[in-house]
């Protein structure tokens, strides 16, 4: 029996969270027949968590668990899919007026930036070449194969929205433009709510980006507050990848399985946040992988503006909220 610390180091979650996941999906992954010594649900979950905690080859995970590597592959799909089906239960933007007000207050307390409900960014999840004639579209501008994944983070470092299906060559703005999230904001689902993004996004009435050349005192205050507020999404991505190093080291599975694992780890990440788990320590070399994979500060699409409405919204927003603030 592993003690709590050793368990946490090996599986990147506490025993409490592992049991929570068991209760959540046990009925979905339990084999209802004893065929070839079918693995119990808890053993399946431990194999899945160990895979996500290491990103190592399936054979190594199989040796660790005493099963064939093909069994590990099937478990990755079975358990990952079961967890991912609970996405809407654990990954969502604030819905009620009370939740929205609480989210906006939490963001405001960071750097006095009002009306924010989330910070958006894209992050690359390294994959092996998916093969086929379209494989090269997954090669990003840094030269490796990846899935460009859209993340919206809350002030509490929870993941509020995730889009994990676009190839690495896709621009962040392209992903957003084709997302349900954009449609919801366009349809007015979140009135008086704003997102913060970097200059990889076009400014919109509900998505504010930094000014490239701030001139006035108010504009400089706006940019400073924007940076301090938006960096929560960068921290969230870093913690997510440190908790599940498979996202940083790279996923050596079929593309469809990789997409399932990305969603499933986001769900488990939020469960860990919900349960108040501490952030896991860095494996010795993971920070190097995170730094290589993460953006180098250059937007992956030239800065653009979404017509006069977005520019005017930002200008009026600065005049209303930042013109009279002191440094």
mmCIF file of C-alpha atoms in Angstrom:
data_model
loop_
_atom_site.group_PDB
_atom_site.id
_atom_site.type_symbol
_atom_site.label_atom_id
_atom_site.label_comp_id
_atom_site.label_asym_id
_atom_site.label_seq_id
_atom_site.Cartn_x
_atom_site.Cartn_y
_atom_site.Cartn_z
ATOM 1 C CA UNK A 1 0.000 0.000 0.000
ATOM 2 C CA UNK A 2 1.486 3.321 -1.082
ATOM 3 C CA UNK A 3 1.534 6.180 1.385
ATOM 4 C CA UNK A 4 -0.227 9.398 0.361
ATOM 5 C CA UNK A 5 2.924 11.221 -0.765
ATOM 6 C CA UNK A 6 4.216 8.359 -2.901
ATOM 7 C CA UNK A 7 0.756 7.879 -4.404
ATOM 8 C CA UNK A 8 0.577 11.589 -5.261
ATOM 9 C CA UNK A 9 4.028 11.521 -6.846
ATOM 10 C CA UNK A 10 3.228 8.503 -8.997
ATOM 11 C CA UNK A 11 -0.314 9.335 -10.067
ATOM 12 C CA UNK A 12 -0.373 13.159 -9.722
ATOM 13 C CA UNK A 13 -3.633 13.096 -7.759
ATOM 14 C CA UNK A 14 -4.484 12.271 -4.160
ATOM 15 C CA UNK A 15 -6.165 9.066 -3.092
ATOM 16 C CA UNK A 16 -9.295 11.104 -2.353
ATOM 17 C CA UNK A 17 -9.490 12.310 -5.941
ATOM 18 C CA UNK A 18 -8.798 8.826 -7.298
ATOM 19 C CA UNK A 19 -11.745 7.498 -5.293
ATOM 20 C CA UNK A 20 -13.868 10.430 -6.461
ATOM 21 C CA UNK A 21 -13.119 9.495 -10.080
ATOM 22 C CA UNK A 22 -13.931 5.854 -9.298
ATOM 23 C CA UNK A 23 -17.359 6.801 -7.961
ATOM 24 C CA UNK A 24 -17.920 9.061 -10.962
ATOM 25 C CA UNK A 25 -17.248 6.519 -13.725
ATOM 26 C CA UNK A 26 -17.226 3.082 -12.096
ATOM 27 C CA UNK A 27 -20.491 1.981 -13.704
ATOM 28 C CA UNK A 28 -19.256 3.131 -17.119
ATOM 29 C CA UNK A 29 -16.001 1.177 -17.135
ATOM 30 C CA UNK A 30 -16.866 -1.923 -15.127
ATOM 31 C CA UNK A 31 -16.804 -5.143 -17.099
ATOM 32 C CA UNK A 32 -20.011 -7.040 -16.457
ATOM 33 C CA UNK A 33 -18.423 -10.348 -17.277
ATOM 34 C CA UNK A 34 -15.235 -12.051 -16.141
ATOM 35 C CA UNK A 35 -13.451 -12.384 -19.459
ATOM 36 C CA UNK A 36 -9.715 -13.068 -19.364
ATOM 37 C CA UNK A 37 -9.448 -11.737 -15.808
ATOM 38 C CA UNK A 38 -10.989 -8.353 -16.610
ATOM 39 C CA UNK A 39 -9.427 -5.473 -14.712
ATOM 40 C CA UNK A 40 -11.393 -3.887 -11.894
ATOM 41 C CA UNK A 41 -12.442 -0.242 -12.428
ATOM 42 C CA UNK A 42 -9.976 1.080 -9.838
ATOM 43 C CA UNK A 43 -7.109 -0.712 -11.588
ATOM 44 C CA UNK A 44 -8.161 0.741 -14.928
ATOM 45 C CA UNK A 45 -8.218 4.231 -13.425
ATOM 46 C CA UNK A 46 -4.767 3.792 -11.890
ATOM 47 C CA UNK A 47 -3.335 2.683 -15.237
ATOM 48 C CA UNK A 48 -4.910 5.681 -16.964
ATOM 49 C CA UNK A 49 -3.597 8.108 -14.336
ATOM 50 C CA UNK A 50 -0.118 6.583 -14.477
ATOM 51 C CA UNK A 51 -0.101 7.005 -18.258
ATOM 52 C CA UNK A 52 -1.066 10.674 -17.932
ATOM 53 C CA UNK A 53 1.431 11.179 -15.113
ATOM 54 C CA UNK A 54 4.389 9.973 -17.137
ATOM 55 C CA UNK A 55 3.720 10.157 -20.863
ATOM 56 C CA UNK A 56 5.978 7.145 -21.219
ATOM 57 C CA UNK A 57 5.635 4.269 -23.679
ATOM 58 C CA UNK A 58 2.661 1.939 -23.310
ATOM 59 C CA UNK A 59 5.013 -0.981 -22.751
ATOM 60 C CA UNK A 60 6.491 0.725 -19.674
ATOM 61 C CA UNK A 61 3.018 1.415 -18.294
ATOM 62 C CA UNK A 62 2.069 -2.184 -18.989
ATOM 63 C CA UNK A 63 5.154 -3.455 -17.165
ATOM 64 C CA UNK A 64 4.303 -1.171 -14.231
ATOM 65 C CA UNK A 65 0.760 -2.551 -14.053
ATOM 66 C CA UNK A 66 1.481 -6.127 -15.087
ATOM 67 C CA UNK A 67 -0.600 -5.998 -18.272
ATOM 68 C CA UNK A 68 0.094 -6.063 -22.003
ATOM 69 C CA UNK A 69 0.670 -2.735 -23.756
ATOM 70 C CA UNK A 70 -2.436 -3.337 -25.890
ATOM 71 C CA UNK A 71 -4.471 -3.435 -22.684
ATOM 72 C CA UNK A 72 -3.034 -0.068 -21.690
ATOM 73 C CA UNK A 73 -4.094 1.320 -25.068
ATOM 74 C CA UNK A 74 -7.661 0.057 -24.634
ATOM 75 C CA UNK A 75 -7.818 1.420 -21.099
ATOM 76 C CA UNK A 76 -6.658 4.840 -22.294
ATOM 77 C CA UNK A 77 -9.687 4.960 -24.585
ATOM 78 C CA UNK A 78 -12.137 3.354 -22.154
ATOM 79 C CA UNK A 79 -11.297 5.401 -19.062
ATOM 80 C CA UNK A 80 -10.470 8.587 -20.959
ATOM 81 C CA UNK A 81 -13.803 8.502 -22.776
ATOM 82 C CA UNK A 82 -15.720 7.855 -19.564
ATOM 83 C CA UNK A 83 -14.093 10.837 -17.851
ATOM 84 C CA UNK A 84 -14.454 13.071 -20.918
ATOM 85 C CA UNK A 85 -18.202 12.419 -20.998
ATOM 86 C CA UNK A 86 -18.425 14.435 -17.768
ATOM 87 C CA UNK A 87 -16.872 17.502 -19.409
ATOM 88 C CA UNK A 88 -19.996 19.664 -19.098
ATOM 89 C CA UNK A 89 -20.273 18.850 -15.409
ATOM 90 C CA UNK A 90 -16.813 20.152 -14.566
ATOM 91 C CA UNK A 91 -15.690 22.473 -17.377
ATOM 92 C CA UNK A 92 -17.942 25.475 -17.946
ATOM 93 C CA UNK A 93 -18.100 29.228 -17.731
ATOM 94 C CA UNK A 94 -20.120 30.817 -14.931
ATOM 95 C CA UNK A 95 -23.824 30.541 -15.728
ATOM 96 C CA UNK A 96 -25.948 32.251 -13.095
ATOM 97 C CA UNK A 97 -25.857 35.954 -12.249
ATOM 98 C CA UNK A 98 -24.311 35.096 -8.894
ATOM 99 C CA UNK A 99 -21.581 32.982 -10.499
ATOM 100 C CA UNK A 100 -20.824 35.681 -13.072
ATOM 101 C CA UNK A 101 -20.614 38.392 -10.420
ATOM 102 C CA UNK A 102 -18.305 36.236 -8.314
ATOM 103 C CA UNK A 103 -16.063 35.509 -11.311
ATOM 104 C CA UNK A 104 -15.860 39.176 -12.283
ATOM 105 C CA UNK A 105 -15.031 40.173 -8.713
ATOM 106 C CA UNK A 106 -12.261 37.565 -8.515
ATOM 107 C CA UNK A 107 -10.691 38.885 -11.701
ATOM 108 C CA UNK A 108 -11.118 42.499 -10.595
ATOM 109 C CA UNK A 109 -9.235 41.801 -7.380
ATOM 110 C CA UNK A 110 -6.185 40.774 -9.391
ATOM 111 C CA UNK A 111 -5.487 44.087 -11.143
ATOM 112 C CA UNK A 112 -8.683 46.195 -11.050
ATOM 113 C CA UNK A 113 -9.792 45.027 -14.499
ATOM 114 C CA UNK A 114 -13.613 44.924 -14.510
ATOM 115 C CA UNK A 115 -16.192 42.653 -16.187
ATOM 116 C CA UNK A 116 -13.793 39.778 -16.954
ATOM 117 C CA UNK A 117 -15.113 36.210 -16.768
ATOM 118 C CA UNK A 118 -12.199 34.398 -18.418
ATOM 119 C CA UNK A 119 -8.765 34.636 -20.022
ATOM 120 C CA UNK A 120 -8.243 32.841 -23.329
ATOM 121 C CA UNK A 121 -5.151 31.399 -24.990
ATOM 122 C CA UNK A 122 -3.990 28.543 -27.168
ATOM 123 C CA UNK A 123 -1.472 25.899 -26.188
ATOM 124 C CA UNK A 124 0.210 23.168 -28.207
ATOM 125 C CA UNK A 125 -0.063 19.551 -27.084
ATOM 126 C CA UNK A 126 2.759 17.576 -28.675
ATOM 127 C CA UNK A 127 1.713 14.461 -30.607
ATOM 128 C CA UNK A 128 3.337 11.918 -32.875
ATOM 129 C CA UNK A 129 2.720 12.314 -36.583
ATOM 130 C CA UNK A 130 -0.846 11.189 -37.270
ATOM 131 C CA UNK A 131 0.239 9.912 -40.671
ATOM 132 C CA UNK A 132 -1.714 10.175 -43.880
ATOM 133 C CA UNK A 133 -1.795 12.868 -46.520
ATOM 134 C CA UNK A 134 -2.924 15.553 -44.055
ATOM 135 C CA UNK A 135 -0.230 14.896 -41.454
ATOM 136 C CA UNK A 136 1.714 18.075 -42.209
ATOM 137 C CA UNK A 137 -1.154 20.343 -41.138
ATOM 138 C CA UNK A 138 -0.419 19.157 -37.605
ATOM 139 C CA UNK A 139 3.142 20.478 -37.795
ATOM 140 C CA UNK A 140 3.254 23.823 -35.994
ATOM 141 C CA UNK A 141 5.548 26.761 -36.689
ATOM 142 C CA UNK A 142 8.092 25.406 -34.195
ATOM 143 C CA UNK A 143 8.474 22.319 -36.334
ATOM 144 C CA UNK A 144 6.830 19.565 -34.279
ATOM 145 C CA UNK A 145 3.434 17.898 -34.569
ATOM 146 C CA UNK A 146 0.798 19.161 -32.178
ATOM 147 C CA UNK A 147 -2.843 19.837 -31.443
ATOM 148 C CA UNK A 148 -3.470 23.545 -30.899
ATOM 149 C CA UNK A 149 -5.823 23.586 -27.933
ATOM 150 C CA UNK A 150 -7.966 26.546 -26.891
ATOM 151 C CA UNK A 151 -8.165 27.186 -23.156
ATOM 152 C CA UNK A 152 -10.234 29.661 -21.168
ATOM 153 C CA UNK A 153 -9.158 29.963 -17.533
ATOM 154 C CA UNK A 154 -10.890 31.454 -14.518
ATOM 155 C CA UNK A 155 -9.329 33.619 -11.845
ATOM 156 C CA UNK A 156 -9.127 30.502 -9.643
ATOM 157 C CA UNK A 157 -7.034 28.719 -12.324
ATOM 158 C CA UNK A 158 -9.847 26.362 -13.294
ATOM 159 C CA UNK A 159 -10.373 25.479 -16.933
ATOM 160 C CA UNK A 160 -13.651 27.046 -18.084
ATOM 161 C CA UNK A 161 -13.599 26.098 -21.759
ATOM 162 C CA UNK A 162 -11.544 23.730 -23.884
ATOM 163 C CA UNK A 163 -11.382 23.094 -27.629
ATOM 164 C CA UNK A 164 -9.068 20.195 -28.486
ATOM 165 C CA UNK A 165 -9.302 19.139 -32.113
ATOM 166 C CA UNK A 166 -7.403 21.651 -34.274
ATOM 167 C CA UNK A 167 -4.061 20.829 -35.947
ATOM 168 C CA UNK A 168 -0.916 22.596 -34.814
ATOM 169 C CA UNK A 169 -0.739 24.863 -37.864
ATOM 170 C CA UNK A 170 -4.090 26.466 -36.978
ATOM 171 C CA UNK A 171 -4.153 30.042 -35.700
ATOM 172 C CA UNK A 172 -5.650 30.786 -32.295
ATOM 173 C CA UNK A 173 -8.154 33.173 -33.868
ATOM 174 C CA UNK A 174 -9.278 30.552 -36.381
ATOM 175 C CA UNK A 175 -10.035 28.167 -33.539
ATOM 176 C CA UNK A 176 -11.969 30.817 -31.644
ATOM 177 C CA UNK A 177 -13.916 31.944 -34.720
ATOM 178 C CA UNK A 178 -15.156 28.391 -35.240
ATOM 179 C CA UNK A 179 -15.932 27.667 -31.588
ATOM 180 C CA UNK A 180 -19.220 27.420 -29.741
ATOM 181 C CA UNK A 181 -17.769 29.965 -27.321
ATOM 182 C CA UNK A 182 -17.691 32.676 -29.963
ATOM 183 C CA UNK A 183 -21.235 31.856 -31.026
ATOM 184 C CA UNK A 184 -22.422 32.122 -27.428
ATOM 185 C CA UNK A 185 -20.839 35.549 -27.012
ATOM 186 C CA UNK A 186 -22.085 36.706 -30.428
ATOM 187 C CA UNK A 187 -25.610 35.668 -29.457
ATOM 188 C CA UNK A 188 -25.436 37.676 -26.237
ATOM 189 C CA UNK A 189 -25.367 34.689 -23.898
ATOM 190 C CA UNK A 190 -22.968 36.569 -21.609
ATOM 191 C CA UNK A 191 -24.021 40.238 -21.553
ATOM 192 C CA UNK A 192 -21.685 42.665 -19.795
ATOM 193 C CA UNK A 193 -18.995 39.962 -19.748
ATOM 194 C CA UNK A 194 -15.541 40.125 -21.291
ATOM 195 C CA UNK A 195 -12.722 37.778 -22.216
ATOM 196 C CA UNK A 196 -9.060 38.744 -22.272
ATOM 197 C CA UNK A 197 -6.743 37.496 -25.013
ATOM 198 C CA UNK A 198 -3.297 38.284 -26.358
ATOM 199 C CA UNK A 199 -2.583 39.819 -29.755
ATOM 200 C CA UNK A 200 -3.098 36.478 -31.440
ATOM 201 C CA UNK A 201 -6.780 37.412 -31.263
ATOM 202 C CA UNK A 202 -8.686 40.199 -32.981
ATOM 203 C CA UNK A 203 -10.242 42.685 -30.597
ATOM 204 C CA UNK A 204 -14.009 42.292 -30.322
ATOM 205 C CA UNK A 205 -16.724 43.955 -28.239
ATOM 206 C CA UNK A 206 -16.435 41.037 -25.804
ATOM 207 C CA UNK A 207 -12.752 40.066 -26.300
ATOM 208 C CA UNK A 208 -10.174 42.659 -25.324
ATOM 209 C CA UNK A 209 -6.543 42.497 -26.407
ATOM 210 C CA UNK A 210 -3.522 44.638 -25.447
ATOM 211 C CA UNK A 211 -2.711 47.874 -27.236
ATOM 212 C CA UNK A 212 0.362 47.539 -29.419
ATOM 213 C CA UNK A 213 1.480 51.140 -28.876
ATOM 214 C CA UNK A 214 -0.100 52.652 -25.761
ATOM 215 C CA UNK A 215 0.275 56.427 -25.726
ATOM 216 C CA UNK A 216 -1.672 57.809 -22.795
ATOM 217 C CA UNK A 217 -1.406 57.094 -19.087
ATOM 218 C CA UNK A 218 -4.796 55.380 -19.208
ATOM 219 C CA UNK A 219 -3.682 53.133 -22.066
ATOM 220 C CA UNK A 220 -0.545 52.127 -20.197
ATOM 221 C CA UNK A 221 -2.611 51.326 -17.104
ATOM 222 C CA UNK A 222 -4.948 49.280 -19.290
ATOM 223 C CA UNK A 223 -2.065 47.267 -20.728
ATOM 224 C CA UNK A 224 -0.504 46.687 -17.309
ATOM 225 C CA UNK A 225 -3.805 45.495 -15.860
ATOM 226 C CA UNK A 226 -4.439 43.376 -18.938
ATOM 227 C CA UNK A 227 -1.113 41.559 -18.573
ATOM 228 C CA UNK A 228 -1.534 40.954 -14.835
ATOM 229 C CA UNK A 229 -5.081 39.700 -15.296
ATOM 230 C CA UNK A 230 -4.589 37.586 -18.401
ATOM 231 C CA UNK A 231 -1.512 35.723 -17.184
ATOM 232 C CA UNK A 232 -3.779 33.453 -15.147
ATOM 233 C CA UNK A 233 -4.396 31.421 -18.299
ATOM 234 C CA UNK A 234 -0.661 30.918 -18.815
ATOM 235 C CA UNK A 235 -0.296 29.718 -15.225
ATOM 236 C CA UNK A 236 -3.291 27.434 -15.619
ATOM 237 C CA UNK A 237 -1.792 25.828 -18.715
ATOM 238 C CA UNK A 238 1.520 25.358 -16.906
ATOM 239 C CA UNK A 239 -0.088 23.723 -13.874
ATOM 240 C CA UNK A 240 -2.253 21.487 -16.087
ATOM 241 C CA UNK A 241 0.806 20.232 -17.966
ATOM 242 C CA UNK A 242 2.818 19.746 -14.780
ATOM 243 C CA UNK A 243 0.012 17.721 -13.258
ATOM 244 C CA UNK A 244 -0.229 15.549 -16.354
ATOM 245 C CA UNK A 245 3.213 15.471 -18.028
ATOM 246 C CA UNK A 246 1.884 13.484 -20.990
ATOM 247 C CA UNK A 247 0.626 16.874 -22.226
ATOM 248 C CA UNK A 248 4.165 18.295 -22.149
ATOM 249 C CA UNK A 249 6.286 15.298 -23.123
ATOM 250 C CA UNK A 250 3.953 14.270 -25.923
ATOM 251 C CA UNK A 251 1.225 11.717 -26.484
ATOM 252 C CA UNK A 252 2.284 8.621 -28.442
ATOM 253 C CA UNK A 253 -1.202 7.337 -29.139
ATOM 254 C CA UNK A 254 -3.663 7.509 -32.003
ATOM 255 C CA UNK A 255 -4.902 11.029 -32.651
ATOM 256 C CA UNK A 256 -8.452 10.218 -31.574
ATOM 257 C CA UNK A 257 -7.172 8.789 -28.289
ATOM 258 C CA UNK A 258 -4.946 11.814 -27.763
ATOM 259 C CA UNK A 259 -7.906 14.185 -28.143
ATOM 260 C CA UNK A 260 -9.847 12.128 -25.606
ATOM 261 C CA UNK A 261 -6.943 12.278 -23.146
ATOM 262 C CA UNK A 262 -6.652 16.066 -23.509
ATOM 263 C CA UNK A 263 -10.310 16.508 -22.572
ATOM 264 C CA UNK A 264 -10.179 13.900 -19.806
ATOM 265 C CA UNK A 265 -7.135 15.470 -18.147
ATOM 266 C CA UNK A 266 -8.889 18.850 -18.182
ATOM 267 C CA UNK A 267 -11.807 17.284 -16.323
ATOM 268 C CA UNK A 268 -9.525 15.626 -13.759
ATOM 269 C CA UNK A 269 -7.539 18.863 -13.411
ATOM 270 C CA UNK A 270 -10.722 20.717 -12.444
ATOM 271 C CA UNK A 271 -11.708 17.943 -10.046
ATOM 272 C CA UNK A 272 -8.320 18.392 -8.360
ATOM 273 C CA UNK A 273 -8.955 22.140 -8.107
ATOM 274 C CA UNK A 274 -12.435 21.487 -6.757
ATOM 275 C CA UNK A 275 -11.000 19.168 -4.105
ATOM 276 C CA UNK A 276 -8.379 21.729 -3.084
ATOM 277 C CA UNK A 277 -5.424 19.576 -4.066
ATOM 278 C CA UNK A 278 -1.958 21.143 -4.003
ATOM 279 C CA UNK A 279 -0.243 21.686 -7.311
ATOM 280 C CA UNK A 280 2.127 18.793 -8.044
ATOM 281 C CA UNK A 281 5.886 19.322 -7.997
ATOM 282 C CA UNK A 282 7.719 19.563 -11.301
ATOM 283 C CA UNK A 283 9.338 16.423 -12.635
ATOM 284 C CA UNK A 284 13.028 17.154 -13.083
ATOM 285 C CA UNK A 285 12.846 18.041 -16.765
ATOM 286 C CA UNK A 286 9.233 18.940 -17.449
ATOM 287 C CA UNK A 287 9.724 22.697 -17.260
ATOM 288 C CA UNK A 288 12.088 22.456 -20.207
ATOM 289 C CA UNK A 289 9.415 20.707 -22.254
ATOM 290 C CA UNK A 290 6.770 23.242 -21.225
ATOM 291 C CA UNK A 291 9.013 26.136 -22.224
ATOM 292 C CA UNK A 292 9.801 24.584 -25.591
ATOM 293 C CA UNK A 293 6.162 23.886 -26.380
ATOM 294 C CA UNK A 294 4.641 27.106 -25.089
ATOM 295 C CA UNK A 295 4.406 30.222 -27.176
ATOM 296 C CA UNK A 296 7.502 32.373 -27.347
ATOM 297 C CA UNK A 297 5.521 35.589 -27.066
ATOM 298 C CA UNK A 298 5.059 36.103 -30.803
ATOM 299 C CA UNK A 299 1.400 35.858 -31.804
ATOM 300 C CA UNK A 300 0.737 33.033 -34.240
ATOM 301 C CA UNK A 301 -1.334 35.358 -36.407
ATOM 302 C CA UNK A 302 -0.689 39.015 -37.255
ATOM 303 C CA UNK A 303 -2.523 41.410 -34.977
ATOM 304 C CA UNK A 304 -5.839 42.395 -36.484
ATOM 305 C CA UNK A 305 -8.909 44.326 -35.519
ATOM 306 C CA UNK A 306 -12.513 43.172 -35.751
ATOM 307 C CA UNK A 307 -13.856 46.288 -37.422
ATOM 308 C CA UNK A 308 -14.798 49.496 -35.717
ATOM 309 C CA UNK A 309 -17.020 47.877 -33.074
ATOM 310 C CA UNK A 310 -14.197 46.084 -31.265
ATOM 311 C CA UNK A 311 -11.808 49.031 -31.476
ATOM 312 C CA UNK A 312 -14.442 51.465 -30.232
ATOM 313 C CA UNK A 313 -15.425 49.153 -27.410
ATOM 314 C CA UNK A 314 -11.834 48.978 -26.217
ATOM 315 C CA UNK A 315 -11.332 52.744 -26.553
ATOM 316 C CA UNK A 316 -14.524 53.488 -24.620
ATOM 317 C CA UNK A 317 -13.661 50.838 -22.049
ATOM 318 C CA UNK A 318 -10.287 52.460 -21.382
ATOM 319 C CA UNK A 319 -11.859 55.904 -21.099
ATOM 320 C CA UNK A 320 -14.537 54.650 -18.726
ATOM 321 C CA UNK A 321 -12.450 52.496 -16.401
ATOM 322 C CA UNK A 322 -8.798 53.518 -16.660
ATOM 323 C CA UNK A 323 -8.698 57.243 -17.447
ATOM 324 C CA UNK A 324 -9.203 58.201 -13.812
ATOM 325 C CA UNK A 325 -7.217 55.450 -12.113
ATOM 326 C CA UNK A 326 -3.959 56.159 -10.359
ATOM 327 C CA UNK A 327 -0.926 53.944 -10.948
#
